Tab-separated table of C-alpha atoms in Angstrom:
chain	number	residue	atom	x	y	z
A	555	MET	CA	-160.616	-33.566	56.610
A	556	PRO	CA	-160.021	-37.654	56.202
A	557	VAL	CA	-158.439	-37.486	53.455
A	558	LEU	CA	-155.678	-34.997	55.070
A	559	TYR	CA	-155.230	-37.080	57.850
A	560	VAL	CA	-154.507	-39.957	55.941
A	561	LEU	CA	-151.915	-37.637	54.174
A	562	GLY	CA	-150.386	-36.593	57.562
A	563	ASN	CA	-150.244	-40.348	58.896
A	564	VAL	CA	-148.324	-40.677	55.690
A	565	PHE	CA	-145.982	-37.868	56.961
A	566	TYR	CA	-145.798	-39.139	60.223
A	567	PHE	CA	-144.490	-42.897	59.394
A	568	VAL	CA	-142.306	-41.257	56.448
A	569	SER	CA	-140.612	-38.419	58.944
A	570	TYR	CA	-140.277	-40.715	61.987
A	571	TYR	CA	-139.507	-43.943	60.383
A	572	LEU	CA	-137.954	-43.556	57.389
A	573	LEU	CA	-136.230	-39.995	57.226
A	574	LYS	CA	-135.950	-39.836	60.850
A	575	LEU	CA	-136.564	-35.948	60.766
A	576	ARG	CA	-134.803	-33.982	62.952
A	577	ARG	CA	-134.785	-37.216	65.699
A	578	PRO	CA	-131.824	-36.353	67.457
A	579	VAL	CA	-133.078	-33.043	68.156
A	580	VAL	CA	-136.463	-34.208	69.592
A	581	ILE	CA	-135.091	-37.087	71.239
A	582	ALA	CA	-132.322	-34.801	73.107
A	583	ASN	CA	-134.682	-32.073	73.925
A	584	LEU	CA	-136.943	-34.584	75.393
A	585	SER	CA	-134.476	-36.323	77.473
A	586	LYS	CA	-132.977	-33.119	78.997
A	587	THR	CA	-136.322	-31.814	79.919
A	588	PHE	CA	-137.967	-35.071	81.212
A	589	SER	CA	-134.600	-36.510	82.862
A	590	HIS	CA	-136.961	-38.804	85.217
A	591	PHE	CA	-138.195	-40.367	82.056
A	592	SER	CA	-136.649	-43.844	80.744
A	593	ALA	CA	-135.931	-44.450	77.067
A	594	ALA	CA	-139.081	-46.267	76.667
A	595	GLN	CA	-141.033	-42.961	77.973
A	596	ILE	CA	-139.062	-40.423	76.071
A	597	ASN	CA	-138.789	-42.638	72.342
A	598	SER	CA	-143.041	-42.934	73.229
A	599	LEU	CA	-143.393	-39.335	73.666
A	600	ALA	CA	-141.293	-38.569	70.622
A	601	LYS	CA	-143.499	-40.388	68.431
A	602	THR	CA	-146.786	-39.145	69.868
A	603	PHE	CA	-145.123	-35.568	68.842
A	604	TYR	CA	-144.314	-36.747	65.350
A	605	HIS	CA	-147.917	-37.994	65.236
A	606	ASN	CA	-149.627	-34.441	66.655
A	607	TYR	CA	-147.428	-32.706	64.363
A	608	ALA	CA	-148.032	-34.263	61.661
A	609	GLU	CA	-151.789	-34.077	61.869
A	610	VAL	CA	-151.186	-30.111	62.865
A	611	ILE	CA	-149.673	-30.092	59.011
A	612	ALA	CA	-152.771	-31.539	57.750
A	613	GLU	CA	-154.968	-28.891	59.406
A	614	MET	CA	-152.866	-26.431	58.167
A	615	LEU	CA	-153.506	-27.454	54.695
A	616	LYS	CA	-157.043	-27.187	55.294
A	617	THR	CA	-156.518	-23.594	56.514
A	618	PHE	CA	-157.123	-22.727	52.645
A	619	SER	CA	-160.364	-23.753	52.272
A	620	ILE	CA	-162.464	-24.649	55.535
A	621	PRO	CA	-165.004	-22.758	56.054
A	622	PRO	CA	-165.358	-20.380	58.774
A	623	GLU	CA	-168.504	-22.321	60.640
A	624	MET	CA	-166.133	-25.305	60.612
A	625	LEU	CA	-163.565	-23.401	62.032
A	626	ALA	CA	-165.587	-22.006	64.454
A	627	LYS	CA	-166.955	-25.485	65.661
A	628	ARG	CA	-163.041	-26.725	65.504
A	629	VAL	CA	-161.216	-24.334	67.981
A	630	HIS	CA	-163.325	-22.781	70.877
A	631	ILE	CA	-162.176	-19.755	72.775
A	632	GLU	CA	-162.679	-19.127	76.378
A	633	ASN	CA	-162.387	-15.940	77.860
A	634	ILE	CA	-162.400	-13.942	74.755
A	635	ASP	CA	-164.483	-11.144	76.127
A	636	LEU	CA	-161.131	-9.944	77.689
A	637	LEU	CA	-159.884	-9.112	74.639
A	638	GLN	CA	-163.109	-7.930	73.200
A	639	ASN	CA	-163.655	-5.570	76.302
A	640	GLU	CA	-160.248	-3.511	76.009
A	641	LEU	CA	-160.849	-3.634	72.057
A	642	GLY	CA	-164.107	-2.201	72.744
A	643	LYS	CA	-162.698	0.722	74.680
A	644	GLY	CA	-160.309	1.688	71.873
A	645	GLN	CA	-157.481	0.071	73.614
A	646	SER	CA	-155.011	-1.977	71.437
A	647	VAL	CA	-153.749	-5.354	72.719
A	648	ILE	CA	-150.855	-7.662	72.652
A	649	VAL	CA	-151.730	-11.415	72.383
A	650	LEU	CA	-148.802	-13.758	73.212
A	651	SER	CA	-149.215	-17.421	72.105
A	652	ALA	CA	-147.067	-20.635	71.905
A	653	HIS	CA	-146.147	-22.908	69.339
A	654	LEU	CA	-148.626	-25.486	70.953
A	655	CYS	CA	-150.782	-27.561	69.306
A	656	ASN	CA	-152.238	-25.626	65.700
A	657	VAL	CA	-151.191	-21.933	66.512
A	658	ASP	CA	-152.457	-21.446	62.855
A	659	TRP	CA	-156.038	-21.886	63.197
A	660	LEU	CA	-155.939	-20.710	66.636
A	661	MET	CA	-154.513	-17.292	64.987
A	662	VAL	CA	-157.173	-17.142	62.324
A	663	ALA	CA	-160.012	-18.316	65.108
A	664	THR	CA	-159.156	-15.369	66.743
A	665	GLN	CA	-159.287	-12.845	63.962
A	666	LEU	CA	-162.752	-14.505	63.039
A	667	LYS	CA	-164.499	-14.759	66.268
A	668	LEU	CA	-162.469	-11.377	67.382
A	669	GLY	CA	-164.608	-9.296	65.709
A	670	TYR	CA	-161.702	-6.357	65.496
A	671	PRO	CA	-158.286	-6.628	63.157
A	672	VAL	CA	-155.463	-8.661	64.293
A	673	ASP	CA	-152.202	-8.216	63.061
A	674	VAL	CA	-150.410	-11.705	63.063
A	675	VAL	CA	-146.619	-11.484	63.506
A	676	TYR	CA	-144.537	-14.068	61.493
A	677	LYS	CA	-141.348	-15.113	61.145
A	678	PRO	CA	-139.773	-14.934	57.030
A	679	ARG	CA	-138.885	-18.309	55.762
A	680	HIS	CA	-136.357	-19.225	53.912
A	681	ILE	CA	-138.869	-19.874	51.140
A	682	GLU	CA	-140.623	-17.138	50.008
A	683	SER	CA	-143.631	-19.346	48.390
A	684	ILE	CA	-144.428	-20.870	51.703
A	685	ASP	CA	-144.208	-17.021	53.340
A	686	MET	CA	-146.671	-16.803	50.580
A	687	MET	CA	-148.780	-19.647	51.456
A	688	PHE	CA	-149.035	-18.267	55.289
A	689	ILE	CA	-150.287	-14.885	54.055
A	690	LYS	CA	-152.624	-15.894	51.995
A	691	SER	CA	-154.370	-18.140	54.336
A	692	HIS	CA	-154.516	-15.702	57.339
A	693	GLN	CA	-155.550	-12.809	54.722
A	694	ARG	CA	-158.586	-15.104	53.890
A	695	PHE	CA	-159.995	-14.900	57.557
A	696	GLY	CA	-159.186	-10.994	57.558
A	697	ALA	CA	-156.005	-10.920	59.182
A	698	TYR	CA	-152.963	-8.458	58.719
A	699	PRO	CA	-149.768	-10.798	58.275
A	700	VAL	CA	-146.714	-8.989	59.358
A	701	SER	CA	-143.258	-9.964	59.240
A	702	THR	CA	-141.038	-9.778	62.566
A	703	LYS	CA	-138.694	-7.433	60.944
A	704	ASP	CA	-141.405	-4.875	60.359
A	705	THR	CA	-142.960	-5.184	63.679
A	706	ALA	CA	-142.026	-2.021	65.278
A	707	ARG	CA	-142.407	0.000	62.185
A	708	GLU	CA	-146.097	-1.679	61.421
A	709	THR	CA	-147.021	-1.059	65.074
A	710	VAL	CA	-146.418	2.875	64.590
A	711	ARG	CA	-147.903	3.192	61.625
A	712	ARG	CA	-151.052	1.272	62.471
A	713	LYS	CA	-150.952	2.724	65.876
A	714	ASN	CA	-154.748	4.198	65.419
A	715	VAL	CA	-156.314	0.814	63.815
A	716	VAL	CA	-157.758	-0.309	67.332
A	717	ARG	CA	-156.549	-4.570	67.015
A	718	ALA	CA	-154.746	-7.259	68.605
A	719	ILE	CA	-151.221	-8.014	67.577
A	720	ALA	CA	-150.535	-11.341	67.897
A	721	LEU	CA	-147.269	-13.445	67.864
A	722	ALA	CA	-146.216	-16.839	69.487
A	723	ALA	CA	-142.650	-15.767	70.972
A	724	ASP	CA	-141.430	-19.166	72.561
A	725	LEU	CA	-139.036	-19.902	69.693
A	726	ALA	CA	-135.234	-19.249	70.216
A	727	PRO	CA	-133.883	-15.968	69.360
A	728	ARG	CA	-131.193	-15.088	66.775
A	729	GLU	CA	-127.961	-15.043	68.868
A	730	SER	CA	-127.043	-11.582	67.939
A	731	GLU	CA	-130.888	-10.222	69.389
A	732	ASP	CA	-131.497	-8.864	72.741
A	733	LYS	CA	-132.496	-11.349	74.842
A	734	LEU	CA	-133.622	-12.790	78.182
A	735	TRP	CA	-132.114	-15.804	79.717
A	736	LEU	CA	-134.676	-17.623	82.455
A	737	GLU	CA	-135.049	-21.237	83.721
A	738	PHE	CA	-136.941	-23.145	81.468
A	739	LEU	CA	-138.006	-26.685	81.004
A	740	SER	CA	-135.317	-27.215	83.546
A	741	ARG	CA	-132.326	-25.375	81.703
A	742	SER	CA	-130.833	-22.140	81.467
A	743	THR	CA	-132.693	-20.602	77.925
A	744	ALA	CA	-133.330	-17.103	75.915
A	745	PHE	CA	-136.300	-15.309	75.415
A	746	PHE	CA	-137.243	-12.833	72.921
A	747	GLN	CA	-137.251	-9.223	74.437
A	748	GLY	CA	-139.112	-7.980	71.141
A	749	PRO	CA	-143.186	-8.022	72.710
A	750	GLU	CA	-141.879	-6.869	76.219
A	751	LYS	CA	-140.484	-3.542	74.258
A	752	LEU	CA	-143.315	-3.554	72.192
A	753	ALA	CA	-145.688	-3.440	75.257
A	754	HIS	CA	-143.793	-0.597	76.710
A	755	MET	CA	-143.011	1.502	73.875
A	756	MET	CA	-146.738	1.596	73.110
A	757	LYS	CA	-148.422	1.145	76.572
A	758	TYR	CA	-150.218	-2.026	75.029
A	759	PRO	CA	-152.087	-4.519	77.757
A	760	VAL	CA	-150.749	-8.005	77.429
A	761	TYR	CA	-152.410	-10.936	77.306
A	762	PHE	CA	-151.781	-14.977	76.916
A	763	MET	CA	-153.305	-17.040	75.184
A	764	SER	CA	-153.196	-20.911	75.692
A	765	MET	CA	-154.351	-24.218	73.642
A	766	LYS	CA	-155.221	-27.125	74.262
A	767	ARG	CA	-155.941	-30.764	72.368
A	768	ILE	CA	-159.480	-31.801	72.809
A	769	ARG	CA	-159.603	-34.525	70.282
A	770	ARG	CA	-158.301	-35.130	66.633
A	771	GLY	CA	-159.306	-31.421	64.816
A	772	TYR	CA	-160.431	-29.737	68.216
A	773	TYR	CA	-158.938	-27.342	69.893
A	774	ARG	CA	-160.165	-25.217	72.991
A	775	ALA	CA	-158.146	-22.008	73.828
A	776	SER	CA	-158.075	-19.391	76.685
A	777	VAL	CA	-157.076	-16.003	77.145
A	778	LYS	CA	-155.560	-14.903	80.536
A	779	GLN	CA	-153.972	-11.362	81.090
A	780	LEU	CA	-150.625	-11.272	82.211
A	781	THR	CA	-150.637	-7.360	82.420
A	782	SER	CA	-153.000	-4.534	82.237
A	783	LEU	CA	-152.360	-0.641	80.535
A	784	SER	CA	-152.539	0.890	83.568
A	785	HIS	CA	-149.716	-1.079	85.023
A	786	ILE	CA	-146.909	-1.495	82.761
A	787	GLU	CA	-144.243	-2.859	85.301
A	788	SER	CA	-140.425	-2.725	85.135
A	789	ASP	CA	-138.606	-4.508	82.225
A	790	GLN	CA	-138.738	-8.519	82.190
A	791	VAL	CA	-141.736	-9.190	84.044
A	792	ILE	CA	-143.702	-9.699	80.980
A	793	THR	CA	-141.413	-12.259	79.508
A	794	ARG	CA	-141.131	-13.853	82.577
A	795	ARG	CA	-144.802	-14.137	83.513
A	796	TYR	CA	-145.117	-15.790	79.575
A	797	ALA	CA	-142.163	-18.313	80.018
A	798	GLN	CA	-143.951	-19.508	83.275
A	799	GLU	CA	-147.539	-19.598	81.313
A	800	VAL	CA	-145.789	-21.569	78.205
A	801	GLU	CA	-143.874	-24.012	80.516
A	802	ALA	CA	-147.259	-24.730	82.568
A	803	GLN	CA	-148.776	-25.548	79.208
A	804	ILE	CA	-145.875	-27.884	78.014
A	805	LEU	CA	-145.733	-29.790	80.613
A	806	LEU	CA	-149.714	-30.317	81.108
A	807	ASN	CA	-149.628	-31.625	77.324
A	808	PRO	CA	-145.862	-32.356	76.181
A	809	ALA	CA	-146.550	-33.950	72.845
A	810	ASP	CA	-148.275	-30.967	71.459
A	811	TRP	CA	-144.766	-28.379	71.436
A	812	LEU	CA	-142.795	-28.177	68.551
A	813	TRP	CA	-139.735	-29.943	69.698
A	814	SER	CA	-138.027	-30.716	66.827
A	815	HIS	CA	-137.020	-26.916	66.813
A	816	GLN	CA	-133.689	-26.308	67.647
A	817	ARG	CA	-134.972	-24.293	71.147
A	818	TRP	CA	-131.348	-24.823	72.663
A	819	LYS	CA	-128.858	-24.194	69.611
A	820	TYR	CA	-126.534	-21.825	71.714
A	821	SER	CA	-125.868	-21.955	75.326
A	822	LYS	CA	-125.913	-18.489	77.908
A	823	PRO	CA	-122.479	-16.771	78.247
A	824	ASP	CA	-120.355	-17.019	81.000
């Protein structure tokens, strides 16, 4: 880990100072969200984000070799018994998270500690070799990676497997996809409707899993129910509650969210 963190610091210096990798996107996203911040505060927050993200990349590389007992010490999950109780009754669940802190470690730690299968939904990259690295790093902990385009088919195919379906659904949906526009971080924001539709289709209860950085390489996660199986509410309620939870987590620790993503790359149509 110390060697990887040194490499992470190098990546931070190169990406922030030399290449200025996505700096205009990061600064624009932060400035519009925290319009009451001064330019100096925005730049300081941006630097902290780049530094934190560089450390997350270093930790993701460690996922290929980290011993399970080390990972268990580094990611503590509170209230995981809420999921275990549902699964123990033979009820599959949907677990939503966000791109806060190290969501990669969160997924594999959940698989490690839950005691039941976890289907990890991922969005395929443009580079196939990166996808293969992601798949292998998760499979070594027993997770079952599922591409976003295969989620509905795999969910139906594996309906007899009692499991958790885990995904981070806070990034921008494709412009062609069905979406819900919500007020999020001070502006109108499109949210992917897939998790909501999946919950209604399968009648699965939905949970939210937050994550907080304690110190370098150590995190605390927490599980919270968004909706129960016996009370699958009207359309959009799950998505709205999810957006509220994500926003609250971002505002608590803004430097740990993925500000380099072009979250607002298109506007709400008239």
